[in-house]
């Protein structure tokens, strides 16, 4: 398979900053920061009586008397039970209600036996609908990452042993997901597949939708390269805000969403092959990669994808405070501020995602007529 072209991304790209070693801890964000600022700590042994009352009062205004009672009970329980214990107890009690008489992992094995991992018919329309849903995941993931600065220290090698913080985070999450069989899915690809433990859940009975050669197609190295060298500098403001943990976490979500979207090209290729076998077979037998790429390309469909992605990015990434201010007349007409510029996400699709997806399709189709994977 030909190497990924090094042509520049159409997005706004800043100079790739040299990595710096980690130096500061992640600053508190979100609910944790809010709780600290309010001086509330349900798990502490002192002052729970004083804190339970204002918490319960606030809850009454939100969810009524039942929520207030539950919140007060949580505050009282904090004197004798740790957070981990309370969460574990809540999980156990809810599990007994939702699945009474459960036999643990044995029950999961019994329910899995004979179950199928796929139910939709492999049609081009069904595949396209799935791709449309994946656009939402990618756009939201990029918007979440864009709230933090570049934080180049996250990608510094040998930060944690021989790994960067991003590599460490990605490896650890992939190990966890492998145990619950994420990577038995036909289009899920781990970035570090050699480090995966066996699944604790029994395998699902997937129909033989793809040719066995599909398992050999993995373009995650290319996905990683485009993300770090082209996408992030265009997406995030330059600089360092010390939110290293948050940046690495959102990087992981975005990378996995991008990888799934790119490798979903396997289903696209198979559905096109089944629909027009007489067109693709001669090209495959001739090893004509360029001919396959030309046949796979549908300019009209690609233009619709770009328009839809740009429209979604404009809606999902809109700064609603400017809309509210315009509605009240505080700022006059809305200035259309965005968390991420819609054109940048559309350019990402045009320059990288769709070309990589077609590379996956070509790589798969070239081996579609093999008797067995090499």
mmCIF file of C-alpha atoms in Angstrom:
data_model
loop_
_atom_site.group_PDB
_atom_site.id
_atom_site.type_symbol
_atom_site.label_atom_id
_atom_site.label_comp_id
_atom_site.label_asym_id
_atom_site.label_seq_id
_atom_site.Cartn_x
_atom_site.Cartn_y
_atom_site.Cartn_z
ATOM 1 C CA UNK A 1 0.000 0.000 0.000
ATOM 2 C CA UNK A 2 1.341 3.374 -0.950
ATOM 3 C CA UNK A 3 2.566 5.607 1.837
ATOM 4 C CA UNK A 4 0.360 8.451 2.964
ATOM 5 C CA UNK A 5 0.958 11.603 0.936
ATOM 6 C CA UNK A 6 2.707 14.354 2.830
ATOM 7 C CA UNK A 7 0.763 17.170 1.194
ATOM 8 C CA UNK A 8 -0.093 19.988 3.590
ATOM 9 C CA UNK A 9 -3.411 20.113 5.371
ATOM 10 C CA UNK A 10 -5.850 22.745 4.202
ATOM 11 C CA UNK A 11 -6.466 23.738 7.809
ATOM 12 C CA UNK A 12 -4.748 26.590 9.613
ATOM 13 C CA UNK A 13 -1.505 25.038 10.802
ATOM 14 C CA UNK A 14 0.950 26.539 13.227
ATOM 15 C CA UNK A 15 4.581 25.493 13.678
ATOM 16 C CA UNK A 16 4.914 22.161 15.472
ATOM 17 C CA UNK A 17 6.209 23.075 18.914
ATOM 18 C CA UNK A 18 9.101 20.985 20.300
ATOM 19 C CA UNK A 19 7.922 18.780 23.173
ATOM 20 C CA UNK A 20 8.695 19.780 26.721
ATOM 21 C CA UNK A 21 8.811 17.483 29.760
ATOM 22 C CA UNK A 22 5.934 17.447 32.185
ATOM 23 C CA UNK A 23 6.411 20.018 34.876
ATOM 24 C CA UNK A 24 3.059 20.788 36.480
ATOM 25 C CA UNK A 25 0.110 18.830 37.691
ATOM 26 C CA UNK A 26 -3.240 19.046 35.924
ATOM 27 C CA UNK A 27 -5.297 21.973 37.189
ATOM 28 C CA UNK A 28 -8.729 21.140 38.647
ATOM 29 C CA UNK A 29 -11.511 21.411 36.070
ATOM 30 C CA UNK A 30 -15.284 21.128 35.889
ATOM 31 C CA UNK A 31 -17.292 19.719 38.797
ATOM 32 C CA UNK A 32 -14.207 19.070 40.914
ATOM 33 C CA UNK A 33 -13.177 22.725 40.785
ATOM 34 C CA UNK A 34 -16.740 23.842 41.525
ATOM 35 C CA UNK A 35 -16.926 21.611 44.585
ATOM 36 C CA UNK A 36 -13.551 22.824 45.863
ATOM 37 C CA UNK A 37 -14.530 26.452 45.417
ATOM 38 C CA UNK A 38 -17.785 25.914 47.276
ATOM 39 C CA UNK A 39 -15.911 24.260 50.130
ATOM 40 C CA UNK A 40 -18.019 21.084 49.942
ATOM 41 C CA UNK A 41 -16.520 17.694 50.715
ATOM 42 C CA UNK A 42 -19.035 14.936 51.304
ATOM 43 C CA UNK A 43 -16.343 12.432 52.203
ATOM 44 C CA UNK A 44 -14.738 14.384 55.060
ATOM 45 C CA UNK A 45 -15.436 13.424 58.642
ATOM 46 C CA UNK A 46 -15.873 16.986 59.935
ATOM 47 C CA UNK A 47 -18.592 19.483 59.218
ATOM 48 C CA UNK A 48 -20.961 17.067 57.455
ATOM 49 C CA UNK A 49 -23.898 18.175 59.563
ATOM 50 C CA UNK A 50 -23.369 21.805 58.560
ATOM 51 C CA UNK A 51 -22.932 20.925 54.885
ATOM 52 C CA UNK A 52 -25.854 18.511 54.572
ATOM 53 C CA UNK A 53 -28.445 21.253 55.144
ATOM 54 C CA UNK A 54 -27.415 23.642 52.324
ATOM 55 C CA UNK A 55 -26.908 20.714 49.970
ATOM 56 C CA UNK A 56 -30.383 19.396 50.704
ATOM 57 C CA UNK A 57 -31.874 22.868 50.268
ATOM 58 C CA UNK A 58 -30.258 23.200 46.863
ATOM 59 C CA UNK A 59 -31.501 19.774 45.828
ATOM 60 C CA UNK A 60 -35.090 20.627 46.744
ATOM 61 C CA UNK A 61 -35.031 23.414 44.220
ATOM 62 C CA UNK A 62 -33.761 21.089 41.518
ATOM 63 C CA UNK A 63 -35.382 17.724 41.923
ATOM 64 C CA UNK A 64 -37.801 17.907 44.820
ATOM 65 C CA UNK A 65 -38.003 16.360 48.263
ATOM 66 C CA UNK A 66 -36.855 12.886 47.205
ATOM 67 C CA UNK A 67 -33.597 14.194 45.769
ATOM 68 C CA UNK A 68 -33.039 16.323 48.869
ATOM 69 C CA UNK A 69 -33.461 13.313 51.135
ATOM 70 C CA UNK A 70 -31.083 11.235 49.023
ATOM 71 C CA UNK A 71 -28.467 13.996 49.046
ATOM 72 C CA UNK A 72 -28.721 14.396 52.802
ATOM 73 C CA UNK A 73 -28.292 10.649 53.181
ATOM 74 C CA UNK A 74 -25.149 10.798 51.066
ATOM 75 C CA UNK A 75 -23.766 13.534 53.312
ATOM 76 C CA UNK A 76 -24.476 11.509 56.445
ATOM 77 C CA UNK A 77 -23.014 8.362 54.929
ATOM 78 C CA UNK A 78 -19.821 10.242 54.169
ATOM 79 C CA UNK A 79 -18.942 10.100 57.853
ATOM 80 C CA UNK A 80 -18.527 6.329 57.846
ATOM 81 C CA UNK A 81 -18.148 5.188 54.221
ATOM 82 C CA UNK A 82 -15.581 6.157 51.623
ATOM 83 C CA UNK A 83 -16.607 7.365 48.166
ATOM 84 C CA UNK A 84 -15.442 4.099 46.604
ATOM 85 C CA UNK A 85 -17.552 2.095 49.033
ATOM 86 C CA UNK A 86 -20.645 4.225 48.408
ATOM 87 C CA UNK A 87 -20.259 3.932 44.642
ATOM 88 C CA UNK A 88 -19.734 0.165 44.884
ATOM 89 C CA UNK A 89 -22.825 -0.153 47.069
ATOM 90 C CA UNK A 90 -24.884 1.918 44.623
ATOM 91 C CA UNK A 91 -23.752 -0.294 41.727
ATOM 92 C CA UNK A 92 -24.551 -3.455 43.627
ATOM 93 C CA UNK A 93 -28.007 -2.301 44.738
ATOM 94 C CA UNK A 94 -28.930 -1.100 41.250
ATOM 95 C CA UNK A 95 -27.621 -4.331 39.732
ATOM 96 C CA UNK A 96 -29.818 -6.401 42.006
ATOM 97 C CA UNK A 97 -32.848 -4.393 40.928
ATOM 98 C CA UNK A 98 -32.060 -4.366 37.207
ATOM 99 C CA UNK A 99 -30.930 -7.973 36.973
ATOM 100 C CA UNK A 100 -32.357 -9.968 39.879
ATOM 101 C CA UNK A 101 -30.990 -13.444 40.441
ATOM 102 C CA UNK A 102 -27.854 -12.740 38.390
ATOM 103 C CA UNK A 103 -25.148 -15.381 38.299
ATOM 104 C CA UNK A 104 -22.341 -12.942 37.548
ATOM 105 C CA UNK A 105 -20.030 -13.667 34.633
ATOM 106 C CA UNK A 106 -21.687 -17.043 34.080
ATOM 107 C CA UNK A 107 -24.932 -15.207 33.324
ATOM 108 C CA UNK A 108 -23.146 -13.022 30.770
ATOM 109 C CA UNK A 109 -21.728 -16.109 29.097
ATOM 110 C CA UNK A 110 -25.168 -17.722 28.888
ATOM 111 C CA UNK A 111 -26.749 -14.586 27.435
ATOM 112 C CA UNK A 112 -23.893 -14.171 24.957
ATOM 113 C CA UNK A 113 -24.145 -17.715 23.628
ATOM 114 C CA UNK A 114 -25.528 -17.536 20.105
ATOM 115 C CA UNK A 115 -25.819 -13.754 20.135
ATOM 116 C CA UNK A 116 -24.851 -11.858 17.020
ATOM 117 C CA UNK A 117 -22.773 -8.695 17.033
ATOM 118 C CA UNK A 118 -24.368 -7.352 13.849
ATOM 119 C CA UNK A 119 -28.001 -7.054 12.869
ATOM 120 C CA UNK A 120 -28.098 -4.532 10.009
ATOM 121 C CA UNK A 121 -27.980 -5.736 6.456
ATOM 122 C CA UNK A 122 -24.745 -4.738 4.708
ATOM 123 C CA UNK A 123 -26.121 -2.238 2.244
ATOM 124 C CA UNK A 124 -24.419 0.939 1.109
ATOM 125 C CA UNK A 125 -27.264 3.002 2.568
ATOM 126 C CA UNK A 126 -26.938 1.322 5.986
ATOM 127 C CA UNK A 127 -23.160 1.883 5.924
ATOM 128 C CA UNK A 128 -23.597 5.549 5.031
ATOM 129 C CA UNK A 129 -26.085 6.057 7.875
ATOM 130 C CA UNK A 130 -23.517 4.666 10.291
ATOM 131 C CA UNK A 131 -20.865 7.001 8.907
ATOM 132 C CA UNK A 132 -23.216 9.944 9.409
ATOM 133 C CA UNK A 133 -23.637 9.025 13.088
ATOM 134 C CA UNK A 134 -19.875 8.786 13.479
ATOM 135 C CA UNK A 135 -19.531 12.375 12.269
ATOM 136 C CA UNK A 136 -21.217 13.497 15.495
ATOM 137 C CA UNK A 137 -18.713 11.596 17.649
ATOM 138 C CA UNK A 138 -15.740 13.064 15.793
ATOM 139 C CA UNK A 139 -17.003 16.649 15.866
ATOM 140 C CA UNK A 140 -17.830 16.544 19.575
ATOM 141 C CA UNK A 141 -14.458 14.934 20.381
ATOM 142 C CA UNK A 142 -12.586 17.676 18.517
ATOM 143 C CA UNK A 143 -14.626 20.424 20.190
ATOM 144 C CA UNK A 144 -13.811 18.935 23.602
ATOM 145 C CA UNK A 145 -10.072 18.805 22.841
ATOM 146 C CA UNK A 146 -10.068 22.362 21.488
ATOM 147 C CA UNK A 147 -10.929 23.823 24.894
ATOM 148 C CA UNK A 148 -7.334 23.156 26.019
ATOM 149 C CA UNK A 149 -4.122 24.558 24.604
ATOM 150 C CA UNK A 150 -1.685 22.523 22.552
ATOM 151 C CA UNK A 151 0.173 21.272 25.654
ATOM 152 C CA UNK A 152 3.105 19.822 23.719
ATOM 153 C CA UNK A 153 4.478 18.272 26.914
ATOM 154 C CA UNK A 154 1.767 15.593 26.620
ATOM 155 C CA UNK A 155 3.611 14.213 23.576
ATOM 156 C CA UNK A 156 7.167 14.387 24.945
ATOM 157 C CA UNK A 157 8.875 11.020 24.663
ATOM 158 C CA UNK A 158 10.288 9.315 27.763
ATOM 159 C CA UNK A 159 7.998 11.292 30.066
ATOM 160 C CA UNK A 160 6.853 8.051 31.690
ATOM 161 C CA UNK A 161 9.650 5.561 31.202
ATOM 162 C CA UNK A 162 9.952 5.250 27.438
ATOM 163 C CA UNK A 163 6.457 6.605 26.792
ATOM 164 C CA UNK A 164 4.766 9.948 26.358
ATOM 165 C CA UNK A 165 1.733 10.737 28.483
ATOM 166 C CA UNK A 166 -0.507 10.242 25.438
ATOM 167 C CA UNK A 167 0.978 6.823 24.682
ATOM 168 C CA UNK A 168 0.595 5.767 28.318
ATOM 169 C CA UNK A 169 -3.058 6.911 28.410
ATOM 170 C CA UNK A 170 -3.890 5.249 25.114
ATOM 171 C CA UNK A 171 -2.227 1.955 26.020
ATOM 172 C CA UNK A 172 -3.958 1.764 29.394
ATOM 173 C CA UNK A 173 -7.386 2.494 27.936
ATOM 174 C CA UNK A 174 -6.918 -0.019 25.127
ATOM 175 C CA UNK A 175 -5.991 -2.700 27.647
ATOM 176 C CA UNK A 176 -9.220 -2.056 29.543
ATOM 177 C CA UNK A 177 -11.392 -2.015 26.422
ATOM 178 C CA UNK A 178 -9.753 -5.188 25.107
ATOM 179 C CA UNK A 179 -10.957 -7.028 28.209
ATOM 180 C CA UNK A 180 -14.566 -6.221 27.296
ATOM 181 C CA UNK A 181 -13.973 -7.322 23.669
ATOM 182 C CA UNK A 182 -13.933 -3.936 21.937
ATOM 183 C CA UNK A 183 -11.321 -5.073 19.436
ATOM 184 C CA UNK A 184 -13.232 -8.141 18.329
ATOM 185 C CA UNK A 185 -15.364 -5.736 16.289
ATOM 186 C CA UNK A 186 -14.539 -5.829 12.579
ATOM 187 C CA UNK A 187 -13.667 -2.130 12.337
ATOM 188 C CA UNK A 188 -12.176 -1.403 15.757
ATOM 189 C CA UNK A 189 -8.397 -1.125 15.581
ATOM 190 C CA UNK A 190 -6.073 -0.748 18.555
ATOM 191 C CA UNK A 191 -3.135 1.613 18.209
ATOM 192 C CA UNK A 192 -0.989 -0.832 20.213
ATOM 193 C CA UNK A 193 -2.455 -4.250 19.355
ATOM 194 C CA UNK A 194 0.536 -6.247 20.601
ATOM 195 C CA UNK A 195 -0.126 -5.151 24.205
ATOM 196 C CA UNK A 196 -3.754 -6.260 24.489
ATOM 197 C CA UNK A 197 -4.863 -8.754 27.149
ATOM 198 C CA UNK A 198 -7.475 -11.436 26.420
ATOM 199 C CA UNK A 199 -11.143 -10.543 26.777
ATOM 200 C CA UNK A 200 -12.994 -11.531 29.935
ATOM 201 C CA UNK A 201 -16.300 -11.614 28.022
ATOM 202 C CA UNK A 202 -17.001 -14.483 25.638
ATOM 203 C CA UNK A 203 -16.838 -13.672 21.940
ATOM 204 C CA UNK A 204 -19.962 -12.710 20.035
ATOM 205 C CA UNK A 205 -20.963 -14.719 17.010
ATOM 206 C CA UNK A 206 -20.335 -12.203 14.224
ATOM 207 C CA UNK A 207 -21.543 -13.050 10.715
ATOM 208 C CA UNK A 208 -18.761 -13.379 8.150
ATOM 209 C CA UNK A 209 -19.385 -9.972 6.604
ATOM 210 C CA UNK A 210 -15.824 -9.103 5.584
ATOM 211 C CA UNK A 211 -13.088 -11.107 3.928
ATOM 212 C CA UNK A 212 -10.524 -12.418 6.469
ATOM 213 C CA UNK A 213 -7.900 -10.144 4.887
ATOM 214 C CA UNK A 214 -9.654 -7.198 6.583
ATOM 215 C CA UNK A 215 -7.881 -7.973 9.855
ATOM 216 C CA UNK A 216 -4.533 -7.127 8.285
ATOM 217 C CA UNK A 217 -5.620 -3.570 7.388
ATOM 218 C CA UNK A 218 -4.565 -1.094 10.073
ATOM 219 C CA UNK A 219 -3.827 2.553 9.229
ATOM 220 C CA UNK A 220 -3.578 3.794 12.806
ATOM 221 C CA UNK A 221 0.023 4.926 12.318
ATOM 222 C CA UNK A 222 -1.202 7.288 9.614
ATOM 223 C CA UNK A 223 -4.126 8.398 11.810
ATOM 224 C CA UNK A 224 -1.724 9.202 14.647
ATOM 225 C CA UNK A 225 0.623 11.140 12.370
ATOM 226 C CA UNK A 226 -2.118 13.307 10.855
ATOM 227 C CA UNK A 227 -3.638 13.986 14.271
ATOM 228 C CA UNK A 228 -0.427 15.116 15.956
ATOM 229 C CA UNK A 229 1.270 16.934 13.086
ATOM 230 C CA UNK A 230 -1.634 18.525 11.226
ATOM 231 C CA UNK A 231 -4.883 18.438 13.158
ATOM 232 C CA UNK A 232 -3.862 19.460 16.676
ATOM 233 C CA UNK A 233 -1.877 22.570 15.660
ATOM 234 C CA UNK A 234 -4.892 23.743 13.657
ATOM 235 C CA UNK A 235 -7.404 22.834 16.350
ATOM 236 C CA UNK A 236 -5.803 24.114 19.551
ATOM 237 C CA UNK A 237 -4.302 27.413 20.607
ATOM 238 C CA UNK A 238 -0.531 27.327 20.958
ATOM 239 C CA UNK A 239 0.915 27.274 24.450
ATOM 240 C CA UNK A 240 0.638 25.372 27.705
ATOM 241 C CA UNK A 241 -2.194 25.540 30.245
ATOM 242 C CA UNK A 242 -0.980 22.560 32.364
ATOM 243 C CA UNK A 243 -4.127 20.540 31.680
ATOM 244 C CA UNK A 244 -2.045 17.556 30.603
ATOM 245 C CA UNK A 245 -4.348 14.843 31.883
ATOM 246 C CA UNK A 246 -7.428 16.382 30.296
ATOM 247 C CA UNK A 247 -5.616 16.899 26.992
ATOM 248 C CA UNK A 248 -4.410 13.285 26.890
ATOM 249 C CA UNK A 249 -7.889 11.995 27.776
ATOM 250 C CA UNK A 250 -9.593 13.955 24.993
ATOM 251 C CA UNK A 251 -6.805 13.064 22.550
ATOM 252 C CA UNK A 252 -7.574 9.409 23.210
ATOM 253 C CA UNK A 253 -11.300 9.854 22.552
ATOM 254 C CA UNK A 254 -10.636 11.777 19.330
ATOM 255 C CA UNK A 255 -8.042 9.297 18.051
ATOM 256 C CA UNK A 256 -10.336 6.327 18.626
ATOM 257 C CA UNK A 257 -13.253 8.063 16.896
ATOM 258 C CA UNK A 258 -11.061 8.949 13.912
ATOM 259 C CA UNK A 259 -9.655 5.420 13.718
ATOM 260 C CA UNK A 260 -13.116 3.847 13.692
ATOM 261 C CA UNK A 261 -14.291 6.249 10.978
ATOM 262 C CA UNK A 262 -11.288 5.492 8.763
ATOM 263 C CA UNK A 263 -11.502 1.710 9.168
ATOM 264 C CA UNK A 264 -15.249 1.731 8.564
ATOM 265 C CA UNK A 265 -14.085 2.014 4.980
ATOM 266 C CA UNK A 266 -13.838 -1.783 5.103
ATOM 267 C CA UNK A 267 -17.627 -2.010 5.164
ATOM 268 C CA UNK A 268 -17.884 0.662 2.480
ATOM 269 C CA UNK A 269 -15.550 -1.333 0.230
ATOM 270 C CA UNK A 270 -17.364 -4.620 0.818
ATOM 271 C CA UNK A 271 -20.787 -3.118 0.142
ATOM 272 C CA UNK A 272 -19.546 -1.504 -3.099
ATOM 273 C CA UNK A 273 -17.862 -4.750 -4.143
ATOM 274 C CA UNK A 274 -21.062 -6.740 -3.607
ATOM 275 C CA UNK A 275 -23.138 -4.164 -5.478
ATOM 276 C CA UNK A 276 -20.811 -4.016 -8.515
ATOM 277 C CA UNK A 277 -18.743 -7.158 -8.451
ATOM 278 C CA UNK A 278 -18.360 -7.184 -12.220
ATOM 279 C CA UNK A 279 -16.719 -3.732 -12.057
ATOM 280 C CA UNK A 280 -14.288 -4.410 -9.231
ATOM 281 C CA UNK A 281 -13.131 -7.965 -9.968
ATOM 282 C CA UNK A 282 -11.115 -7.101 -13.124
ATOM 283 C CA UNK A 283 -9.383 -4.236 -11.309
ATOM 284 C CA UNK A 284 -8.554 -6.459 -8.342
ATOM 285 C CA UNK A 285 -7.165 -9.226 -10.542
ATOM 286 C CA UNK A 286 -5.007 -6.690 -12.363
ATOM 287 C CA UNK A 287 -3.764 -5.196 -9.079
ATOM 288 C CA UNK A 288 -4.870 -1.787 -10.332
ATOM 289 C CA UNK A 289 -4.827 0.365 -7.176
ATOM 290 C CA UNK A 290 -5.289 3.611 -9.111
ATOM 291 C CA UNK A 291 -8.246 2.189 -10.995
ATOM 292 C CA UNK A 292 -9.829 1.049 -7.739
ATOM 293 C CA UNK A 293 -9.315 4.486 -6.187
ATOM 294 C CA UNK A 294 -10.944 6.181 -9.185
ATOM 295 C CA UNK A 295 -13.881 3.762 -9.128
ATOM 296 C CA UNK A 296 -14.422 4.201 -5.391
ATOM 297 C CA UNK A 297 -14.449 7.986 -5.610
ATOM 298 C CA UNK A 298 -17.870 9.604 -5.824
ATOM 299 C CA UNK A 299 -17.369 13.362 -5.984
ATOM 300 C CA UNK A 300 -21.060 14.135 -5.529
ATOM 301 C CA UNK A 301 -21.318 12.093 -2.342
ATOM 302 C CA UNK A 302 -18.075 13.568 -0.992
ATOM 303 C CA UNK A 303 -19.342 17.116 -1.532
ATOM 304 C CA UNK A 304 -22.504 16.285 0.396
ATOM 305 C CA UNK A 305 -20.399 14.878 3.250
ATOM 306 C CA UNK A 306 -18.313 18.060 3.423
ATOM 307 C CA UNK A 307 -21.396 20.281 3.433
ATOM 308 C CA UNK A 308 -23.055 18.185 6.147
ATOM 309 C CA UNK A 309 -19.955 18.078 8.344
ATOM 310 C CA UNK A 310 -19.452 21.828 8.062
ATOM 311 C CA UNK A 311 -23.098 22.464 8.947
ATOM 312 C CA UNK A 312 -22.914 20.134 11.960
ATOM 313 C CA UNK A 313 -19.699 21.739 13.185
ATOM 314 C CA UNK A 314 -21.353 25.172 12.917
ATOM 315 C CA UNK A 315 -24.320 24.003 15.000
ATOM 316 C CA UNK A 316 -22.508 21.878 17.587
ATOM 317 C CA UNK A 317 -19.569 24.255 18.008
ATOM 318 C CA UNK A 318 -21.471 27.502 18.183
ATOM 319 C CA UNK A 319 -20.832 29.760 21.150
ATOM 320 C CA UNK A 320 -24.421 30.052 22.378
ATOM 321 C CA UNK A 321 -23.579 32.943 24.674
ATOM 322 C CA UNK A 322 -23.291 35.179 21.613
ATOM 323 C CA UNK A 323 -26.684 33.962 20.407
ATOM 324 C CA UNK A 324 -28.244 34.721 23.792
ATOM 325 C CA UNK A 325 -26.675 38.172 23.865
ATOM 326 C CA UNK A 326 -27.992 38.890 20.378
ATOM 327 C CA UNK A 327 -31.484 37.766 21.414
ATOM 328 C CA UNK A 328 -31.494 40.227 24.315
ATOM 329 C CA UNK A 329 -29.997 42.984 22.222
ATOM 330 C CA UNK A 330 -26.871 43.166 24.374
ATOM 331 C CA UNK A 331 -24.493 42.852 21.427
ATOM 332 C CA UNK A 332 -26.638 43.429 18.382
ATOM 333 C CA UNK A 333 -26.599 40.713 15.703
ATOM 334 C CA UNK A 334 -24.791 37.467 16.501
ATOM 335 C CA UNK A 335 -21.159 37.510 15.457
ATOM 336 C CA UNK A 336 -21.114 33.744 14.886
ATOM 337 C CA UNK A 337 -18.364 32.756 17.323
ATOM 338 C CA UNK A 338 -17.379 29.097 17.225
ATOM 339 C CA UNK A 339 -15.445 26.849 19.588
ATOM 340 C CA UNK A 340 -13.873 25.277 16.485
ATOM 341 C CA UNK A 341 -14.088 26.858 13.053
ATOM 342 C CA UNK A 342 -16.477 24.712 10.938
ATOM 343 C CA UNK A 343 -14.239 25.038 7.889
ATOM 344 C CA UNK A 344 -11.327 23.484 9.790
ATOM 345 C CA UNK A 345 -13.346 20.322 10.477
ATOM 346 C CA UNK A 346 -14.581 20.209 6.887
ATOM 347 C CA UNK A 347 -10.981 20.563 5.719
ATOM 348 C CA UNK A 348 -9.971 17.710 8.013
ATOM 349 C CA UNK A 349 -12.499 15.478 6.268
ATOM 350 C CA UNK A 350 -11.506 16.595 2.796
ATOM 351 C CA UNK A 351 -7.740 16.452 3.282
ATOM 352 C CA UNK A 352 -7.336 13.462 5.574
ATOM 353 C CA UNK A 353 -10.358 11.426 6.666
ATOM 354 C CA UNK A 354 -11.872 10.679 3.273
ATOM 355 C CA UNK A 355 -8.502 9.980 1.570
ATOM 356 C CA UNK A 356 -7.469 7.659 4.427
ATOM 357 C CA UNK A 357 -10.829 5.897 4.280
ATOM 358 C CA UNK A 358 -10.305 5.253 0.564
ATOM 359 C CA UNK A 359 -6.805 3.948 1.247
ATOM 360 C CA UNK A 360 -8.391 1.417 3.613
ATOM 361 C CA UNK A 361 -10.865 0.464 0.885
ATOM 362 C CA UNK A 362 -8.162 -0.030 -1.748
ATOM 363 C CA UNK A 363 -5.958 -2.049 0.611
ATOM 364 C CA UNK A 364 -8.898 -4.320 1.407
ATOM 365 C CA UNK A 365 -10.129 -4.739 -2.156
ATOM 366 C CA UNK A 366 -6.685 -5.655 -3.476
ATOM 367 C CA UNK A 367 -6.917 -8.769 -1.307
ATOM 368 C CA UNK A 368 -10.666 -9.315 -1.558
ATOM 369 C CA UNK A 369 -10.262 -12.276 -3.942
ATOM 370 C CA UNK A 370 -7.498 -13.986 -1.923
ATOM 371 C CA UNK A 371 -8.255 -17.535 -0.817
ATOM 372 C CA UNK A 372 -6.765 -16.737 2.589
ATOM 373 C CA UNK A 373 -5.035 -13.747 4.224
ATOM 374 C CA UNK A 374 -1.300 -13.685 3.674
#
